[in-house]
Amino acid sequence: MKDNKLLLWTFTVALAGFLFGFDTVVISGADQAIQELWHTSPWFHSIFIMSMALWGTVVGALGGSIPCHHLGRKKTLIIIGILYLVSAIGTALAWGPYSFSFFRFLGGLGIGASSVAAPIYISEITSAKNRGKMVAMYQFQIVFGILVAFLSNYFIGLGGGEIAWRWMMGVAAIPTALYVILVFTIPESPRWLMMKGNESLARKLLQQLNPGRQIDDLVHSIKESLIVKADSTSGFFSGKYSRPILLAFLLAFFNQLSGINFVLYYAPRIFGDAGIAADSVLGASVPLGVVNLIFTLIGMYLIDRVGRKQLMLIGSIGYIFFLAAVSWAFFTGAQGVYVVVFVCGFIASHAIGQGAVIWVFISEIFPNTVRDYGMSLGSGTHWVFAALITMITLPVLDAFSGGTIFAFFAGMMVLQLLFVLFMMPETKGIPLEELQKRLTKTK
């Protein structure tokens, strides 16, 4: 019974990841049609059409700790669903570039907040043994959403027509409505309830999650971890948490400096620049979603077996090789099919490394009292750099060759490899409260 409930609750919360992935990539299919419709300049299009959702994610991620901390994980997840729903309907019915940007911003708020609340919630209801794969279910739903978005764009695009992009944007309302209904059925996080002094309800939930087990030791461990309090961001940045803060910042920084959002947002343009026919570029994007899904499943299988650090090593080496290969293909004028193959290799490296690890690792390394602040910092860092990269992409594509851009990303992944080798600890199988003792200056 416990396993069934845990899976149901985890699946429900992970649906926020599906909406995250779908919303992130669906714009790639509408990108060029919107630019032609509203005659937007490269800078305007990059800032207001393509990156506005990402600036919403920055605000949502940096501010996501506030409702998480004060209202609870569950209420925050409900608010996220409402933001997604309004965004999906609003962008489909947008009457101009500014209204479109406004509704994309609202969706971005939901994405940013979900990248804080969902991993926190899942990490707090699961055991140390299975925490990696359960939190990684959120990442699986992200990449499943990405794949569905690519497929949806492709099939809707086959119909053509001036309003195809509106259907691309609006179809997200269907899974969003399902998520909103389901998220009302989940309980609150027992660790958050303990933090707010509701020990009796927390005990009941912990007993549901651990049937047949004496939970007194677990309750004592959680209570002990709550002795050190950080009720403000000033406490969070006081120095006690400097190591997990640095680890979260660098992991999120390197995630985006791999170029992953550059590729996902602008895949049709990249393939077009590589010589793939205009009527084939949306179809060429579909393999990216398939590869992403397959290697995310592999990452989910391995994350609690080989560990977070080993997956990051594998992913970093793959990043360097395939990004360098894409750069070579652009510099030498190799056929477009090589670019598709090498970009798929890059996506596989991301899925098994950073994609599988980032939300798991950041949700693990902070103590219970500041996990919401820590998740906001890591997620906020991720989205700030995602927004910056997306905002400058079109001007950069005009100024530099694809070979130069992908060579830059490959160089950044060499730095990530050094970070993984010399700074990143392994967190596999270690209880959250034990990690607090190892990674912070608290006991």
Tab-separated table of C-alpha atoms in Angstrom, residues 18-346:
chain	number	residue	atom	x	y	z
A	18	PHE	CA	5.916	17.233	-17.820
A	19	LEU	CA	4.354	20.684	-18.053
A	20	PHE	CA	7.791	22.232	-17.484
A	21	GLY	CA	9.298	20.235	-20.376
A	22	PHE	CA	6.376	20.796	-22.727
A	23	ASP	CA	6.252	24.532	-22.057
A	24	THR	CA	10.021	24.869	-22.425
A	25	VAL	CA	10.174	23.340	-25.915
A	26	VAL	CA	6.782	24.063	-27.480
A	27	ILE	CA	7.938	27.578	-28.359
A	28	SER	CA	10.507	26.121	-30.794
A	29	GLY	CA	7.682	25.127	-33.151
A	30	ALA	CA	5.949	28.508	-32.949
A	31	ASP	CA	9.167	30.577	-33.016
A	32	GLN	CA	9.499	31.457	-36.698
A	33	ALA	CA	5.750	31.657	-37.397
A	34	ILE	CA	5.329	34.239	-34.636
A	35	GLN	CA	8.280	36.285	-35.886
A	36	GLU	CA	6.801	36.375	-39.386
A	37	LEU	CA	3.292	37.196	-38.085
A	38	TRP	CA	4.278	40.121	-35.875
A	39	HIS	CA	7.420	41.169	-37.807
A	40	THR	CA	9.599	41.228	-34.701
A	41	SER	CA	13.289	42.161	-34.878
A	42	PRO	CA	15.940	39.632	-33.740
A	43	TRP	CA	16.502	41.454	-30.431
A	44	PHE	CA	12.794	41.998	-29.717
A	45	HIS	CA	12.005	38.400	-30.663
A	46	SER	CA	14.764	37.008	-28.459
A	47	ILE	CA	13.843	39.115	-25.428
A	48	PHE	CA	10.037	39.266	-25.552
A	49	ILE	CA	9.007	36.112	-27.414
A	50	MET	CA	11.696	33.487	-26.830
A	51	SER	CA	13.174	34.365	-23.444
A	52	MET	CA	10.237	35.978	-21.622
A	53	ALA	CA	9.122	32.631	-20.174
A	54	LEU	CA	12.661	32.105	-18.945
A	55	TRP	CA	12.682	35.437	-17.142
A	56	GLY	CA	9.470	34.232	-15.541
A	57	THR	CA	11.277	31.080	-14.439
A	58	VAL	CA	13.990	33.220	-12.861
A	59	VAL	CA	11.412	35.065	-10.765
A	60	GLY	CA	9.520	31.840	-10.043
A	61	ALA	CA	12.665	29.987	-9.019
A	62	LEU	CA	14.145	32.753	-6.874
A	63	GLY	CA	10.770	33.458	-5.270
A	64	GLY	CA	9.613	29.834	-5.115
A	65	SER	CA	11.140	29.335	-1.678
A	66	ILE	CA	8.718	31.875	-0.164
A	67	PRO	CA	5.429	29.991	-0.729
A	68	CYS	CA	7.272	26.682	-0.231
A	69	HIS	CA	8.515	27.805	3.168
A	70	HIS	CA	5.413	29.632	4.422
A	71	LEU	CA	2.435	28.054	2.622
A	72	GLY	CA	3.845	24.549	2.230
A	73	ARG	CA	4.906	22.351	-0.644
A	74	LYS	CA	1.358	21.263	-1.580
A	75	LYS	CA	-0.205	24.731	-1.847
A	76	THR	CA	2.770	25.895	-3.899
A	77	LEU	CA	2.273	22.996	-6.315
A	78	ILE	CA	-1.414	23.941	-6.683
A	79	ILE	CA	-0.528	27.562	-7.477
A	80	ILE	CA	1.953	26.294	-10.084
A	81	GLY	CA	-0.807	24.359	-11.874
A	82	ILE	CA	-3.038	27.427	-12.039
A	83	LEU	CA	-0.207	29.502	-13.528
A	84	TYR	CA	0.422	26.829	-16.182
A	85	LEU	CA	-3.262	26.678	-17.106
A	86	VAL	CA	-3.657	30.452	-17.498
A	87	SER	CA	-0.444	30.575	-19.542
A	88	ALA	CA	-1.476	27.799	-21.955
A	89	ILE	CA	-4.858	29.356	-22.683
A	90	GLY	CA	-3.512	32.912	-22.774
A	91	THR	CA	-0.685	32.255	-25.233
A	92	ALA	CA	-3.037	30.399	-27.569
A	93	LEU	CA	-5.398	33.396	-27.633
A	94	ALA	CA	-2.718	36.142	-27.560
A	95	TRP	CA	-3.616	39.191	-29.668
A	96	GLY	CA	-0.117	40.598	-30.023
A	97	PRO	CA	3.534	40.160	-29.019
A	98	TYR	CA	3.111	41.881	-25.642
A	99	SER	CA	0.101	39.829	-24.543
A	100	PHE	CA	1.890	36.682	-25.736
A	101	SER	CA	4.944	37.664	-23.690
A	102	PHE	CA	2.819	38.334	-20.591
A	103	PHE	CA	1.221	34.881	-20.667
A	104	ARG	CA	4.578	33.237	-21.401
A	105	PHE	CA	5.942	35.038	-18.335
A	106	LEU	CA	3.148	33.553	-16.199
A	107	GLY	CA	4.018	30.068	-17.478
A	108	GLY	CA	7.628	30.774	-16.643
A	109	LEU	CA	6.666	31.613	-13.065
A	110	GLY	CA	5.115	28.150	-12.854
A	111	ILE	CA	8.153	26.439	-14.355
A	112	GLY	CA	10.556	28.205	-12.015
A	113	ALA	CA	8.498	27.494	-8.917
A	114	SER	CA	7.988	23.851	-9.948
A	115	SER	CA	11.743	23.344	-10.270
A	116	VAL	CA	11.928	24.324	-6.593
A	117	ALA	CA	8.806	22.749	-5.099
A	118	ALA	CA	8.574	19.410	-6.942
A	119	PRO	CA	12.104	18.075	-6.250
A	120	ILE	CA	11.860	19.240	-2.621
A	121	TYR	CA	8.527	17.496	-2.105
A	122	ILE	CA	9.637	14.216	-3.683
A	123	SER	CA	12.974	14.157	-1.815
A	124	GLU	CA	11.151	14.711	1.488
A	125	ILE	CA	8.679	11.824	1.116
A	126	THR	CA	11.112	9.160	-0.153
A	127	SER	CA	13.781	7.006	1.494
A	128	ALA	CA	17.525	7.493	1.004
A	129	LYS	CA	17.718	4.184	-0.874
A	130	ASN	CA	15.299	5.200	-3.628
A	131	ARG	CA	15.504	8.990	-3.420
A	132	GLY	CA	17.574	9.368	-6.576
A	133	LYS	CA	15.247	7.552	-8.944
A	134	MET	CA	12.115	9.005	-7.353
A	135	VAL	CA	13.295	12.612	-7.680
A	136	ALA	CA	14.597	11.729	-11.153
A	137	MET	CA	11.007	10.886	-12.079
A	138	TYR	CA	10.534	14.648	-12.196
A	139	GLN	CA	13.338	14.856	-14.772
A	140	PHE	CA	11.794	11.940	-16.690
A	141	GLN	CA	8.537	13.858	-16.923
A	142	ILE	CA	10.446	16.935	-18.120
A	143	VAL	CA	11.994	15.032	-21.018
A	144	PHE	CA	8.729	13.210	-21.722
A	145	GLY	CA	7.105	16.635	-21.960
A	146	ILE	CA	9.884	17.730	-24.316
A	147	LEU	CA	9.303	14.711	-26.561
A	148	VAL	CA	5.533	15.230	-26.594
A	149	ALA	CA	6.073	18.909	-27.434
A	150	PHE	CA	8.330	18.025	-30.382
A	151	LEU	CA	5.793	15.455	-31.626
A	152	SER	CA	2.872	17.807	-31.048
A	153	ASN	CA	4.602	20.612	-32.946
A	154	TYR	CA	5.456	18.251	-35.790
A	155	PHE	CA	1.944	16.852	-36.270
A	156	ILE	CA	0.187	20.175	-35.772
A	157	GLY	CA	2.706	21.736	-38.159
A	158	LEU	CA	1.805	19.199	-40.848
A	159	GLY	CA	-1.617	20.793	-41.034
A	160	GLY	CA	-0.015	24.149	-41.699
A	161	GLY	CA	-2.137	27.228	-41.625
A	162	GLU	CA	-1.703	30.575	-39.965
A	163	ILE	CA	-3.061	29.471	-36.597
A	164	ALA	CA	-1.066	26.219	-36.243
A	165	TRP	CA	1.199	27.892	-33.683
A	166	ARG	CA	-1.845	28.735	-31.521
A	167	TRP	CA	-2.781	25.057	-31.330
A	168	MET	CA	0.849	24.232	-30.488
A	169	MET	CA	0.725	26.595	-27.503
A	170	GLY	CA	-2.832	25.861	-26.342
A	171	VAL	CA	-2.811	22.068	-26.320
A	172	ALA	CA	-0.850	22.147	-23.028
A	173	ALA	CA	-4.093	23.117	-21.270
A	174	ILE	CA	-5.248	19.470	-21.396
A	175	PRO	CA	-2.472	17.869	-19.272
A	176	THR	CA	-2.384	20.988	-17.101
A	177	ALA	CA	-6.039	20.563	-16.125
A	178	LEU	CA	-5.328	16.926	-15.195
A	179	TYR	CA	-2.391	17.977	-13.026
A	180	VAL	CA	-4.441	20.626	-11.204
A	181	ILE	CA	-7.102	18.024	-10.338
A	182	LEU	CA	-4.615	15.393	-9.148
A	183	VAL	CA	-2.389	17.665	-7.074
A	184	PHE	CA	-5.275	18.363	-4.684
A	185	THR	CA	-5.134	14.670	-3.657
A	186	ILE	CA	-1.539	14.623	-2.353
A	187	PRO	CA	-0.677	15.156	1.345
A	188	GLU	CA	1.695	17.811	2.666
A	189	SER	CA	5.388	16.950	3.099
A	190	PRO	CA	5.939	15.415	6.571
A	191	ARG	CA	9.264	17.212	6.953
A	192	TRP	CA	7.590	20.577	6.273
A	193	LEU	CA	4.878	19.706	8.808
A	194	MET	CA	7.586	18.923	11.369
A	195	MET	CA	9.286	22.221	10.595
A	196	LYS	CA	5.977	24.019	11.254
A	197	GLY	CA	5.379	22.146	14.525
A	198	ASN	CA	2.666	19.730	13.351
A	199	GLU	CA	4.379	16.606	14.649
A	200	SER	CA	1.241	14.479	15.050
A	201	LEU	CA	0.232	14.723	11.374
A	202	ALA	CA	3.843	14.345	10.287
A	203	ARG	CA	4.086	11.117	12.301
A	204	LYS	CA	0.948	9.738	10.636
A	205	LEU	CA	2.352	10.443	7.169
A	206	LEU	CA	5.784	9.041	8.020
A	207	GLN	CA	4.100	5.883	9.313
A	208	GLN	CA	2.113	5.624	6.049
A	209	LEU	CA	5.347	5.959	4.106
A	210	ASN	CA	7.170	3.465	6.341
A	211	PRO	CA	4.591	0.790	7.336
A	212	GLY	CA	5.782	-1.805	9.836
A	213	ARG	CA	8.745	0.336	10.877
A	214	GLN	CA	9.338	2.121	14.172
A	215	ILE	CA	9.638	5.741	13.117
A	216	ASP	CA	10.784	7.222	16.438
A	217	ASP	CA	14.414	7.316	15.306
A	218	LEU	CA	13.439	8.999	12.024
A	219	VAL	CA	11.304	11.578	13.839
A	220	HIS	CA	14.133	12.242	16.295
A	221	SER	CA	16.608	12.666	13.425
A	222	ILE	CA	14.318	15.154	11.675
A	223	LYS	CA	13.701	17.099	14.897
A	224	GLU	CA	17.432	17.229	15.576
A	225	SER	CA	18.071	18.625	12.092
A	226	LEU	CA	15.539	21.395	12.750
A	227	ILE	CA	17.347	22.722	15.817
A	228	VAL	CA	19.490	24.927	13.590
A	229	LYS	CA	17.057	27.387	12.050
A	230	ALA	CA	17.416	29.783	9.143
A	231	ASP	CA	14.239	31.795	8.907
A	232	SER	CA	15.660	34.389	6.531
A	233	THR	CA	17.943	34.612	3.560
A	234	SER	CA	20.477	36.447	5.731
A	235	GLY	CA	20.709	33.308	7.871
A	236	PHE	CA	20.993	31.236	4.730
A	237	PHE	CA	23.972	33.274	3.496
A	238	SER	CA	25.641	33.480	6.913
A	239	GLY	CA	28.424	31.067	5.995
A	240	LYS	CA	27.141	27.854	7.578
A	241	TYR	CA	25.886	26.677	4.215
A	242	SER	CA	28.720	27.945	2.012
A	243	ARG	CA	29.667	24.514	0.660
A	244	PRO	CA	26.201	23.383	-0.524
A	245	ILE	CA	25.587	26.906	-1.883
A	246	LEU	CA	28.769	26.719	-3.977
A	247	LEU	CA	27.971	23.192	-5.167
A	248	ALA	CA	24.403	24.145	-6.164
A	249	PHE	CA	25.545	27.300	-7.952
A	250	LEU	CA	28.274	25.593	-9.972
A	251	LEU	CA	26.152	22.586	-10.932
A	252	ALA	CA	23.328	24.852	-12.162
A	253	PHE	CA	25.785	27.208	-13.886
A	254	PHE	CA	27.416	24.408	-15.855
A	255	ASN	CA	24.029	22.891	-16.705
A	256	GLN	CA	23.175	25.893	-18.852
A	257	LEU	CA	26.694	26.579	-20.113
A	258	SER	CA	26.499	23.195	-21.819
A	259	GLY	CA	24.146	24.861	-24.321
A	260	ILE	CA	21.208	22.554	-23.591
A	261	ASN	CA	18.506	25.235	-23.736
A	262	PHE	CA	20.207	26.816	-26.741
A	263	VAL	CA	19.718	23.506	-28.563
A	264	LEU	CA	16.189	22.763	-27.297
A	265	TYR	CA	14.813	26.236	-27.989
A	266	TYR	CA	16.453	26.734	-31.359
A	267	ALA	CA	16.800	23.193	-32.748
A	268	PRO	CA	14.886	23.998	-35.984
A	269	ARG	CA	17.113	27.026	-36.656
A	270	ILE	CA	20.290	25.071	-35.860
A	271	PHE	CA	19.305	22.268	-38.226
A	272	GLY	CA	18.296	24.810	-40.865
A	273	ASP	CA	21.765	26.419	-40.602
A	274	ALA	CA	23.239	22.929	-41.005
A	275	GLY	CA	21.552	22.577	-44.402
A	276	ILE	CA	18.467	20.532	-43.528
A	277	ALA	CA	15.475	21.406	-45.722
A	278	ALA	CA	12.978	23.857	-44.237
A	279	ASP	CA	10.115	21.358	-44.468
A	280	SER	CA	12.153	18.780	-42.496
A	281	VAL	CA	13.522	20.795	-39.572
A	282	LEU	CA	10.593	20.127	-37.195
A	283	GLY	CA	10.820	16.413	-37.989
A	284	ALA	CA	14.577	16.486	-37.409
A	285	SER	CA	13.880	17.774	-33.883
A	286	VAL	CA	11.822	14.703	-32.919
A	287	PRO	CA	14.878	12.384	-32.538
A	288	LEU	CA	16.196	14.784	-29.893
A	289	GLY	CA	13.119	14.119	-27.770
A	290	VAL	CA	13.342	10.347	-28.296
A	291	VAL	CA	17.037	10.199	-27.365
A	292	ASN	CA	16.401	12.450	-24.366
A	293	LEU	CA	13.684	10.119	-23.103
A	294	ILE	CA	15.671	6.894	-23.591
A	295	PHE	CA	18.815	8.150	-21.864
A	296	THR	CA	16.835	9.747	-19.056
A	297	LEU	CA	15.377	6.313	-18.328
A	298	ILE	CA	18.917	4.909	-18.295
A	299	GLY	CA	19.978	7.702	-15.943
A	300	MET	CA	17.020	6.958	-13.637
A	301	TYR	CA	18.019	3.286	-13.553
A	302	LEU	CA	21.648	4.067	-12.725
A	303	ILE	CA	21.400	7.045	-10.371
A	304	ASP	CA	20.853	4.980	-7.199
A	305	ARG	CA	23.209	2.249	-8.420
A	306	VAL	CA	26.342	4.001	-9.651
A	307	GLY	CA	25.674	7.361	-7.987
A	308	ARG	CA	25.367	11.005	-8.922
A	309	LYS	CA	29.060	11.724	-9.369
A	310	GLN	CA	29.683	8.819	-11.756
A	311	LEU	CA	26.779	9.880	-13.975
A	312	MET	CA	28.168	13.417	-14.056
A	313	LEU	CA	31.576	12.069	-15.123
A	314	ILE	CA	30.019	10.056	-17.945
A	315	GLY	CA	27.906	13.004	-19.023
A	316	SER	CA	30.800	15.480	-18.927
A	317	ILE	CA	32.994	13.342	-21.164
A	318	GLY	CA	30.088	12.849	-23.584
A	319	TYR	CA	29.403	16.584	-23.608
A	320	ILE	CA	32.985	17.403	-24.556
A	321	PHE	CA	33.151	14.822	-27.343
A	322	PHE	CA	29.809	15.555	-29.003
A	323	LEU	CA	29.934	19.342	-28.667
A	324	ALA	CA	33.380	19.283	-30.266
A	325	ALA	CA	31.978	17.026	-33.002
A	326	VAL	CA	29.103	19.436	-33.726
A	327	SER	CA	31.623	22.272	-33.893
A	328	TRP	CA	33.742	20.252	-36.349
A	329	ALA	CA	30.663	19.546	-38.515
A	330	PHE	CA	29.867	23.255	-38.793
A	331	PHE	CA	33.466	24.282	-39.458
A	332	THR	CA	33.952	21.652	-42.181
A	333	GLY	CA	30.514	21.961	-43.777
A	334	ALA	CA	29.684	18.298	-43.130
A	335	GLN	CA	26.228	17.154	-44.183
A	336	GLY	CA	23.306	18.084	-41.957
A	337	VAL	CA	22.757	14.479	-40.916
A	338	TYR	CA	26.063	14.571	-39.026
A	339	VAL	CA	24.848	17.568	-37.045
A	340	VAL	CA	21.630	15.734	-36.141
A	341	VAL	CA	23.584	12.645	-35.019
A	342	PHE	CA	26.103	14.628	-32.987
A	343	VAL	CA	23.408	16.798	-31.383
A	344	CYS	CA	21.571	13.587	-30.435
A	345	GLY	CA	24.796	12.388	-28.791
A	346	PHE	CA	24.981	15.683	-26.910
